[in-house]
Tab-separated table of C-alpha atoms and ligand atoms in Angstrom:
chain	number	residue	atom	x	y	z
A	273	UNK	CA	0.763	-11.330	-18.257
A	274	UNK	CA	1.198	-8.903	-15.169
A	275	UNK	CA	3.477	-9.308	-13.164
A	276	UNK	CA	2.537	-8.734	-9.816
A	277	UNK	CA	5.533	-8.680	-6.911
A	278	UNK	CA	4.967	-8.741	-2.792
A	279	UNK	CA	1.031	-9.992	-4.810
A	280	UNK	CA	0.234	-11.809	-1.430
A	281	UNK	CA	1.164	-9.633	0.909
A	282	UNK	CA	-1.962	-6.211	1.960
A	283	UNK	CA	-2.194	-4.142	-0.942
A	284	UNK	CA	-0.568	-6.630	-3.812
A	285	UNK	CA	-3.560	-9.283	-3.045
A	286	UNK	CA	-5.822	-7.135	-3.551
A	287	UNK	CA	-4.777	-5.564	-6.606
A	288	UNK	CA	-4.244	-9.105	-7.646
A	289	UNK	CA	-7.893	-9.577	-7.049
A	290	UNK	CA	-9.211	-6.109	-8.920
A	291	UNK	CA	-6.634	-7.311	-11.737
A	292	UNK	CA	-8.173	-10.890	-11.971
A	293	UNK	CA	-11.611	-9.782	-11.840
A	294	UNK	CA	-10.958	-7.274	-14.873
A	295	UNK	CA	-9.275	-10.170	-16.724
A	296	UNK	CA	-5.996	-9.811	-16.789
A	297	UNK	CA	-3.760	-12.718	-16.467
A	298	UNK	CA	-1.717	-12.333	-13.382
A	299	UNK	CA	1.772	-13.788	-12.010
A	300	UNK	CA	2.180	-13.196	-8.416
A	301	UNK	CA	5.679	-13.458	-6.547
A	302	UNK	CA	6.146	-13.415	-2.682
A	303	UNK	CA	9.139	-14.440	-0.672
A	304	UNK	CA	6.249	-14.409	1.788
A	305	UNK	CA	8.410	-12.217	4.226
A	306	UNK	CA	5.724	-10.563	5.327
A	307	UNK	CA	2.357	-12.596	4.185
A	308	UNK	CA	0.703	-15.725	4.461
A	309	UNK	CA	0.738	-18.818	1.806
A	310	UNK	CA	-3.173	-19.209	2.542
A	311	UNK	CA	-4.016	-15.520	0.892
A	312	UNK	CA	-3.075	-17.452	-2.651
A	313	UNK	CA	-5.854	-20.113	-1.851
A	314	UNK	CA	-8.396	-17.349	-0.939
A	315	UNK	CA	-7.498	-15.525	-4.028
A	316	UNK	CA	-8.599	-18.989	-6.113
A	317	UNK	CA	-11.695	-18.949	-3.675
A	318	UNK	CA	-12.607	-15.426	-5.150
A	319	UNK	CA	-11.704	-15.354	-8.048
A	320	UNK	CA	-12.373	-19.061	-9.086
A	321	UNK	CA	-9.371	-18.912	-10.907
A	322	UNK	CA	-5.631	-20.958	-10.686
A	323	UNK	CA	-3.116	-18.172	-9.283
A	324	UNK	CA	-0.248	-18.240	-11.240
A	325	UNK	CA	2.658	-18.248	-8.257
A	326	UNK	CA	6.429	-18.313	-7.531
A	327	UNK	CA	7.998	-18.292	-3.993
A	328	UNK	CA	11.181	-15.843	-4.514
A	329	UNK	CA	12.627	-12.757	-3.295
A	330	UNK	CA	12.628	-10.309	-6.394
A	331	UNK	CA	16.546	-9.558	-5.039
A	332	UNK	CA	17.269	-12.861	-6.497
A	333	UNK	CA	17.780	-11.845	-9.879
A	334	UNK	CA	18.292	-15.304	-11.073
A	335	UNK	CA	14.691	-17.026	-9.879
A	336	UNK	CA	13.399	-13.612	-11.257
A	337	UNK	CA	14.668	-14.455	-14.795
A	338	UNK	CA	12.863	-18.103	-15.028
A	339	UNK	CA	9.745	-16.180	-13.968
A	340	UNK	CA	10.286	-14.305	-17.312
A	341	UNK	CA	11.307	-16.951	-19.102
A	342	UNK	CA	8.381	-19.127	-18.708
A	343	UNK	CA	5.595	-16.357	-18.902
A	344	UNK	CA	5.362	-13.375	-21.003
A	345	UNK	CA	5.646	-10.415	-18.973
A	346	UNK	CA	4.048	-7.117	-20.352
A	347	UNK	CA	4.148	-5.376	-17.615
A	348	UNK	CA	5.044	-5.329	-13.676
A	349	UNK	CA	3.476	-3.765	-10.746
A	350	UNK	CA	6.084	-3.941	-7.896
A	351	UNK	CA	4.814	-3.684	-4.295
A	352	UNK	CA	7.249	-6.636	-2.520
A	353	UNK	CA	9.040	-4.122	0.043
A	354	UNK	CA	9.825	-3.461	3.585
A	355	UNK	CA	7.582	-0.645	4.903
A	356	UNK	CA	8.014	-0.838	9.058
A	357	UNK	CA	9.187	3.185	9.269
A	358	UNK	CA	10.618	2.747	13.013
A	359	UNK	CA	11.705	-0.370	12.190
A	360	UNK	CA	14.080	1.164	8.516
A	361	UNK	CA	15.966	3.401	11.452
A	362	UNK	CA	17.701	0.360	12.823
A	363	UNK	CA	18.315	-1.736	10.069
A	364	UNK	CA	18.873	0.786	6.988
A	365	UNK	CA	21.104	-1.452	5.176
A	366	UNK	CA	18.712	-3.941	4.821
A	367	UNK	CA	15.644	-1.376	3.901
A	368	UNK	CA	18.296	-0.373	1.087
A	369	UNK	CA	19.089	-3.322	-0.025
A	370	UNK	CA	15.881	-4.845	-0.442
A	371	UNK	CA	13.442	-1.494	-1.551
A	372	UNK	CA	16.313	-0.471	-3.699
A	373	UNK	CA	18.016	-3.354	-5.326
A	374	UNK	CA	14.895	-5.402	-6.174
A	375	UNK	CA	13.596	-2.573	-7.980
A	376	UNK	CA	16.320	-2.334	-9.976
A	377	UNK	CA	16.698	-5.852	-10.681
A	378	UNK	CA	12.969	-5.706	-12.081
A	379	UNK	CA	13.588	-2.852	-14.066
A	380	UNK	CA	16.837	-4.735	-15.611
A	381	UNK	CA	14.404	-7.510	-16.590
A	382	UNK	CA	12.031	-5.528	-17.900
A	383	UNK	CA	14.118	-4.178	-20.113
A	384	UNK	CA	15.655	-7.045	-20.982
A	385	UNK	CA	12.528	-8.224	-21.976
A	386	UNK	CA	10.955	-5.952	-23.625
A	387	UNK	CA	8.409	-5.167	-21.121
A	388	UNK	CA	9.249	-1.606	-20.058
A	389	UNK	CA	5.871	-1.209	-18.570
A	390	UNK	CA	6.333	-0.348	-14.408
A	391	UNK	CA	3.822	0.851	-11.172
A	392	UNK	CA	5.661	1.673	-8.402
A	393	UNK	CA	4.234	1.457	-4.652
A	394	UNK	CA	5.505	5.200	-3.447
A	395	UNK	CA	3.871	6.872	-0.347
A	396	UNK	CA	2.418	10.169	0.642
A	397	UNK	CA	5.533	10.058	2.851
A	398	UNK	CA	7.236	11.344	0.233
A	399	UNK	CA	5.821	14.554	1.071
A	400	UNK	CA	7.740	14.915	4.153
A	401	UNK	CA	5.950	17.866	6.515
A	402	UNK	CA	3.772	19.464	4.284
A	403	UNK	CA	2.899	22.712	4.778
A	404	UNK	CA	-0.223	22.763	4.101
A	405	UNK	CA	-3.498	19.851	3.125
A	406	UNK	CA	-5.058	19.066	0.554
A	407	UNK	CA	-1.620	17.832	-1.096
A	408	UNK	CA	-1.316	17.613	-4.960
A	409	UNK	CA	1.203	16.171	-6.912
A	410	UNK	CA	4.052	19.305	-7.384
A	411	UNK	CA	4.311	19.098	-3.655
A	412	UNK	CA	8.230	19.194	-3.061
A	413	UNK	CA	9.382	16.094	-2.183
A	414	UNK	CA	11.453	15.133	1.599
A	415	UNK	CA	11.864	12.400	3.694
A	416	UNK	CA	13.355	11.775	7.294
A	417	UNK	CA	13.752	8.169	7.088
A	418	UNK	CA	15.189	5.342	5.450
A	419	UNK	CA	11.948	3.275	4.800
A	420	UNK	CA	10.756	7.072	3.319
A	421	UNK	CA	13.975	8.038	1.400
A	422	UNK	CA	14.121	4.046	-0.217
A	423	UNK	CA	10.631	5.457	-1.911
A	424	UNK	CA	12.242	8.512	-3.100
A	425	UNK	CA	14.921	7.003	-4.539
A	426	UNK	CA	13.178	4.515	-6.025
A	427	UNK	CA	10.924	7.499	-7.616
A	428	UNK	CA	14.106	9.836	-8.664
A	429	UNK	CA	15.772	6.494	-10.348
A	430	UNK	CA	12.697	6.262	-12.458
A	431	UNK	CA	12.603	9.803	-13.489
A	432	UNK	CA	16.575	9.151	-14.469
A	433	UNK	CA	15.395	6.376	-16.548
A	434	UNK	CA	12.279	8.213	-18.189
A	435	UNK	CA	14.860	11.011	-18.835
A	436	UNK	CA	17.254	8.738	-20.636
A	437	UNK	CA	14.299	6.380	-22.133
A	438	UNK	CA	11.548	7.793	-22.824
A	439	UNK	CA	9.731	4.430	-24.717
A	440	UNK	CA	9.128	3.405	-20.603
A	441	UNK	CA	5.708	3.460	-19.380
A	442	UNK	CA	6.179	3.902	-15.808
A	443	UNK	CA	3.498	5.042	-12.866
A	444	UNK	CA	4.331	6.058	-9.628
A	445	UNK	CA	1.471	6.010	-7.356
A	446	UNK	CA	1.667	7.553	-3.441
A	447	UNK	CA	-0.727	6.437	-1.233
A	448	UNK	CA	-2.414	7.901	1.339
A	449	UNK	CA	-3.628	5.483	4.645
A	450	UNK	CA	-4.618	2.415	3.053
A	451	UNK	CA	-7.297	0.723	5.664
A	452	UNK	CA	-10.159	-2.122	5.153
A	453	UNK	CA	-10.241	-5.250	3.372
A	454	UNK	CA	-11.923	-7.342	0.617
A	455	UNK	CA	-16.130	-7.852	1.399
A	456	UNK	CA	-15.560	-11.172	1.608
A	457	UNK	CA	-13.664	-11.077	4.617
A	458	UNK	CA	-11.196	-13.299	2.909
A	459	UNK	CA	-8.410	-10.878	2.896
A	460	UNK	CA	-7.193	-7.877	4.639
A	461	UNK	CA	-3.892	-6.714	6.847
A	462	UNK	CA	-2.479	-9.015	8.905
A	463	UNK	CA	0.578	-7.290	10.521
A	464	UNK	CA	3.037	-9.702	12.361
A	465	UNK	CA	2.859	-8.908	16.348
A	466	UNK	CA	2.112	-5.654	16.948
A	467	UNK	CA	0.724	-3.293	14.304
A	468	UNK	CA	2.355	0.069	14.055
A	469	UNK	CA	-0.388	1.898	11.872
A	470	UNK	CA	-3.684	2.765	13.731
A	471	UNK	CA	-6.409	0.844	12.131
A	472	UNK	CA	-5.097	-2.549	12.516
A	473	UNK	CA	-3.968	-1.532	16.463
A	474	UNK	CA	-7.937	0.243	16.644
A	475	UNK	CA	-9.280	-3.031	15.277
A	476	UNK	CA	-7.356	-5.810	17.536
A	477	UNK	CA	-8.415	-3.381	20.738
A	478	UNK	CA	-11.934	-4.154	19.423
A	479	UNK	CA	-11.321	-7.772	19.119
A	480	UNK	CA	-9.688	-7.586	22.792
A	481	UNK	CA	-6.333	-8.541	21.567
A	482	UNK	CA	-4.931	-5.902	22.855
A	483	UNK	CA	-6.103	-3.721	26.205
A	484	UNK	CA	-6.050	0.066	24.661
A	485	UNK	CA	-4.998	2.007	21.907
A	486	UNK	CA	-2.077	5.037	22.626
A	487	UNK	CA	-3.042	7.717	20.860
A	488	UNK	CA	-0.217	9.673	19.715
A	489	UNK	CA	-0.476	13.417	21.427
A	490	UNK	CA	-3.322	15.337	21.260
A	491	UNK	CA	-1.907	18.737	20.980
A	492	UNK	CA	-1.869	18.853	17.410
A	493	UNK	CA	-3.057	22.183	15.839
A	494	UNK	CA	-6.217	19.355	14.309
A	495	UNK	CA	-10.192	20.161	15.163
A	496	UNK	CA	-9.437	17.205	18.245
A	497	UNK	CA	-5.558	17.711	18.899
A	498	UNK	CA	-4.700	14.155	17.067
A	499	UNK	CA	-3.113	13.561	13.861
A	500	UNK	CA	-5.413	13.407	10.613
A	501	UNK	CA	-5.314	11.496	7.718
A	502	UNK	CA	-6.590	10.407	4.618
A	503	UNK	CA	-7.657	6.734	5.181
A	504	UNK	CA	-8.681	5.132	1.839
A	505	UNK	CA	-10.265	1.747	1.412
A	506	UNK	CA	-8.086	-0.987	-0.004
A	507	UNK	CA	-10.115	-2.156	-2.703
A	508	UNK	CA	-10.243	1.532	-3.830
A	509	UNK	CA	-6.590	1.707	-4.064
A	510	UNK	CA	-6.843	-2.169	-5.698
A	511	UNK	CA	-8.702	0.108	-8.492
A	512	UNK	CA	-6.282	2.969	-8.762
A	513	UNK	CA	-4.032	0.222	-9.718
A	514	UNK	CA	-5.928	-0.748	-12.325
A	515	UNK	CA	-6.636	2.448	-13.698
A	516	UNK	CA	-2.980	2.914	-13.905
A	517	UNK	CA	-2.127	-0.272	-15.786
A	518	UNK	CA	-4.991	0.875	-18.479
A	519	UNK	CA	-3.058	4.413	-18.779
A	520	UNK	CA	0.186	2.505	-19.122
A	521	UNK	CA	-0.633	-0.010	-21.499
A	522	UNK	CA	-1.288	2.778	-23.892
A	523	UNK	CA	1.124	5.359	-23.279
A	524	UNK	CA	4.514	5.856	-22.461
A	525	UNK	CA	5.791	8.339	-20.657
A	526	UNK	CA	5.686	8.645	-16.326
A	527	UNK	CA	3.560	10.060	-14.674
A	528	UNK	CA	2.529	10.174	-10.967
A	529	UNK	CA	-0.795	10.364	-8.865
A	530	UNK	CA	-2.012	10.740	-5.214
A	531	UNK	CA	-4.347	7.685	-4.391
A	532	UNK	CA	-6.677	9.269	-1.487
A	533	UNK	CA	-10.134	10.327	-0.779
A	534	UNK	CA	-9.580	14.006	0.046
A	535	UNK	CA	-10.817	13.600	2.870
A	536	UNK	CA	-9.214	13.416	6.281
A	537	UNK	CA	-9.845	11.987	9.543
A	538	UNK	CA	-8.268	12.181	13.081
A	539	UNK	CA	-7.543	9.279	15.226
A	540	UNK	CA	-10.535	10.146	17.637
A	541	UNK	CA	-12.821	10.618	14.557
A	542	UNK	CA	-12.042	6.897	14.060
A	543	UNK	CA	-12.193	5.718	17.556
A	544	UNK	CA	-15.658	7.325	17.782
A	545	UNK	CA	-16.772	5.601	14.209
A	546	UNK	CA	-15.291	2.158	14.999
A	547	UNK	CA	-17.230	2.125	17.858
A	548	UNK	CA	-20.670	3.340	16.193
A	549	UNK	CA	-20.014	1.052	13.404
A	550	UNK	CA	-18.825	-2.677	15.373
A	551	UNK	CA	-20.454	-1.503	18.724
A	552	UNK	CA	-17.327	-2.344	20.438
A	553	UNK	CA	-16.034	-0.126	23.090
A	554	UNK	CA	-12.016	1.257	22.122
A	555	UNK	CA	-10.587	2.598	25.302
A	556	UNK	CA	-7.657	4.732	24.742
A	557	UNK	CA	-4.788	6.647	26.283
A	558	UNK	CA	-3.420	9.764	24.955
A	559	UNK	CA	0.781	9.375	24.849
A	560	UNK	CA	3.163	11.881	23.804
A	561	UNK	CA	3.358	12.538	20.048
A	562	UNK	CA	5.362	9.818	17.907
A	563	UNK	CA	8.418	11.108	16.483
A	564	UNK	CA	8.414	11.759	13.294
A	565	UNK	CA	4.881	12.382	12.833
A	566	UNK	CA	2.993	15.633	11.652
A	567	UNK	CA	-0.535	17.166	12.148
A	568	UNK	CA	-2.583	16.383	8.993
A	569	UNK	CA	-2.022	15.047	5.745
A	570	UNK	CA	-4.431	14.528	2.814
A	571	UNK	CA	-4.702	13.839	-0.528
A	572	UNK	CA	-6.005	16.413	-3.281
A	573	UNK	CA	-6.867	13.332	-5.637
A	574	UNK	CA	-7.710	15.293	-8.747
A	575	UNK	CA	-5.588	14.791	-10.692
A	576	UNK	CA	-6.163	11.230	-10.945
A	577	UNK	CA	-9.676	11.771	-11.209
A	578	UNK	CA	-9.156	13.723	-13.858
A	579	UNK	CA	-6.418	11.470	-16.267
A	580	UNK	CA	-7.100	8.108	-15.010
A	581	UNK	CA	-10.688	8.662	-14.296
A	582	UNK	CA	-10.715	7.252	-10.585
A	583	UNK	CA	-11.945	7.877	-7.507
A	584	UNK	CA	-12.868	6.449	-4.592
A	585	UNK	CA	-16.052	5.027	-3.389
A	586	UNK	CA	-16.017	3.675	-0.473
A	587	UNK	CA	-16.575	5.433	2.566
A	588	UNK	CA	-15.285	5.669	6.672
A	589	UNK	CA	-18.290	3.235	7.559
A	590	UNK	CA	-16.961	0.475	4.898
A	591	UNK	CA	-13.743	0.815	5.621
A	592	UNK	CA	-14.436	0.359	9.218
A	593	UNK	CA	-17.153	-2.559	8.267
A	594	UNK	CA	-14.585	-4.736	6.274
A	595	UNK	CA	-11.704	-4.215	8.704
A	596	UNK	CA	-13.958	-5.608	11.581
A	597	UNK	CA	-15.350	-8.841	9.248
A	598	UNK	CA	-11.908	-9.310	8.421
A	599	UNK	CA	-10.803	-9.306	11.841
A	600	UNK	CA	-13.305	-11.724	13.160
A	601	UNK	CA	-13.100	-13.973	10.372
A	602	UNK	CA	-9.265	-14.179	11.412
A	603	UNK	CA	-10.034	-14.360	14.724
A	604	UNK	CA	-7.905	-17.932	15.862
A	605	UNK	CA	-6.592	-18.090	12.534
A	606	UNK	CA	-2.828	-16.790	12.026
A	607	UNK	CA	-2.867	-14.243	14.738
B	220	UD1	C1	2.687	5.483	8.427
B	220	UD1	C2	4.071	5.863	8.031
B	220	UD1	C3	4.099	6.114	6.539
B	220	UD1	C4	3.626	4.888	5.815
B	220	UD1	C5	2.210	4.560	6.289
B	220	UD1	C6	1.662	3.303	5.663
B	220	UD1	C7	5.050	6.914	10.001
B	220	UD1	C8	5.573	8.190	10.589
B	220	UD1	N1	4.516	7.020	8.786
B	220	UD1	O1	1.831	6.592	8.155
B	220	UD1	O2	5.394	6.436	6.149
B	220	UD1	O3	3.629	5.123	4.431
B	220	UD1	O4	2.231	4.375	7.707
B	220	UD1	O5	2.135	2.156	6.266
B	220	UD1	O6	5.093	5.867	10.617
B	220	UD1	N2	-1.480	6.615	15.725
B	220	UD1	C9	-1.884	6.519	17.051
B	220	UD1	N3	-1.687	5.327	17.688
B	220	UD1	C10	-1.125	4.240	17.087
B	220	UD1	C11	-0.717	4.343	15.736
B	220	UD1	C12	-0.893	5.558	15.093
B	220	UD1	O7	-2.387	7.472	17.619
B	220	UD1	O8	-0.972	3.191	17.750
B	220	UD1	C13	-1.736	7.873	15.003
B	220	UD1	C14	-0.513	8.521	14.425
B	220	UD1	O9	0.075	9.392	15.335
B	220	UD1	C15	-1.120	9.240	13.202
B	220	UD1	C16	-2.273	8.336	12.772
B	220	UD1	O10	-2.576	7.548	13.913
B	220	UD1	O11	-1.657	10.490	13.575
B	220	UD1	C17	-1.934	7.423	11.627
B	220	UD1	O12	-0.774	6.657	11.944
B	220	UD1	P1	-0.334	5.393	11.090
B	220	UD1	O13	-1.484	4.492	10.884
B	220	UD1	O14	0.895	4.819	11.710
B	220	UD1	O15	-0.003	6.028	9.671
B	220	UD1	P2	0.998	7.230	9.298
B	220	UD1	O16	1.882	7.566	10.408
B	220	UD1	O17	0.186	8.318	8.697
């Protein structure tokens, strides 16, 4: 069974679904921090399946254990985590504690169990400013803030441990922009209040939610002037996931991959397609730049291409096409 942490929450449900459809038995946890109970009732709806659950937070080593103690764990894929980068700046300690310790009380388990099987949620931002796009894999590796640096340290402690035991199978995967949501409409992102990342914010404008979307400087040295990235569609990365598990069911050993398209977009570029695609009109301000922020960043996906054999599918216009069913499906529902 695969044990699947932070499982209701964007990217864990729908990796639980992708897991469930290719048969896999899944146990999700969720202190539901950050998620919504009714995700585990659309999961059934999907997958026509019982979802094996447990309310806990993975720092509570304890409620942990009884999850491995009734089910046999072969393996864990651990995305429960803050991720809110302004928001790791004023509260480090707590970004610490709770990237950082539940990690290593999972691994402890693991062990303990005989299950040294781990995928880690890491982040293109563990690229820091790179110099240059498409990014592969040897990129060197900086961060400038604690929500970033809690990935990298969660990445160097599992190189320790691969250096120490090398019977772990252990992936870590860095994603790009993850945007979209299931087909169905039946999940997606729901950020609490206001969303920081520019999808969900481009999407509630749409909805008229919100009034108008800042756009973070247009002076960039991009073919526009605003920031590019590589958006990829969740259920893509859902996949990735997948492909990972299959790699380190067999093998041991770590080993890390980019999840992105390759491909990158600016904010305008989306704007312009959000509008084609929904016929909704996004007005928009251009603001000074956000701190911390670069020009462009993009995946060179290759390499998982070539050892997992993934890539992604689906395109700008999908992406954009599930994000707006999911948002209107929602519509007077938890937001
Ligand atoms: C952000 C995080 C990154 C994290 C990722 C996934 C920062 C600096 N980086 O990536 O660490 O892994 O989310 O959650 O926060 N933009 C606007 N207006 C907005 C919001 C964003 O113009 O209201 C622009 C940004 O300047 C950027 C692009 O849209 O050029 C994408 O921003 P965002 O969606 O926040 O993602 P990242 O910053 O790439």
């Amino acid at each position: 069974m695969i044990l699947v942490t932070g499982g209701a929450g964007y990217i864990g449900s729908h990796t639980a679904l992708s897991l469930l459809q290719n048969d896999e038995d899944v146990i999700i946890v969720d202190d539901f921090s950050n998620s919504d109970k009714r995700v585990l009732e659309n999961l059934e709806k999907l997958t026509h399946k019982k979802i094996q659950f447990s309310e806990l937070d993975c720092c509570d080593e304890q409620a942990l254990e009884q999850v491995f103690i009734k089910h046999t764990i072969s393996a864990c894929i651990h995305f429960a985590g803050y991720k809110a980068v302004g928001e790791s700046s004023k509260i480090p300690l707590e970004y610490y504690n709770n990237n950082i310790t539940s990690t290593l009380i999972i691994l402890k388990l693991l062990k303990k169990y005989n299950a040294k099987r781990f995928i880690f949620s890491s982040s293109a931002t563990v690229y820091g400013s790179p110099e240059t796009s498409p990014i592969n894999e040897t990129f060197p590796l900086s961060v400038t803030n604690p929500y970033g640096r809690s990935k990298l340290m969660v990445e160097d402690i599992l190189r320790d441990i691969i250096a120490a035991e090398p019977d772990w199978s252990i992936g870590l995967l860095r994603y790009f922009n993850p945007i979209g949501a299931h087909e169905s409409g039946l999940i997606g992102e729901r950020p609490n209040g206001i969303p920081n990342n520019v999808m969900p914010y481009i999407s509630m404008v749409g909805a008229g939610k919100l009034p108008c979307l800042p756009v973070f400087g247009n002076d960039y040295d991009t073919h526009d002037g605003t920031g590019v990235r590589d958006y990829i569609h969740v259920m893509d990365l859902a996949e990735g996931h997948v492909a990972m598990l299959a790699k380190i069911s067999k093998e041991v050993g770590l080993s890390t991959y980019n999840l992105g398209t390759g491909q990158g977009y600016s904010v305008l570029d989306l704007v312009t397609q959000f509008e084609k695609v929904t016929g909704q009109k996004i007005n928009y301000e251009i603001m000074p730049r956000r701190q911390g922020d670069i020009a462009t960043c993009y995946a060179d996906p290759q390499k998982a291409l070539k050892e997992l054999g993934w890539k992604t599918t689906r395109n700008l216009q999908t992406m954009i096409e599930d994000t707006w069913r999911f948002e209107q499906d929602s519509q007077g529902k938890s937001r």
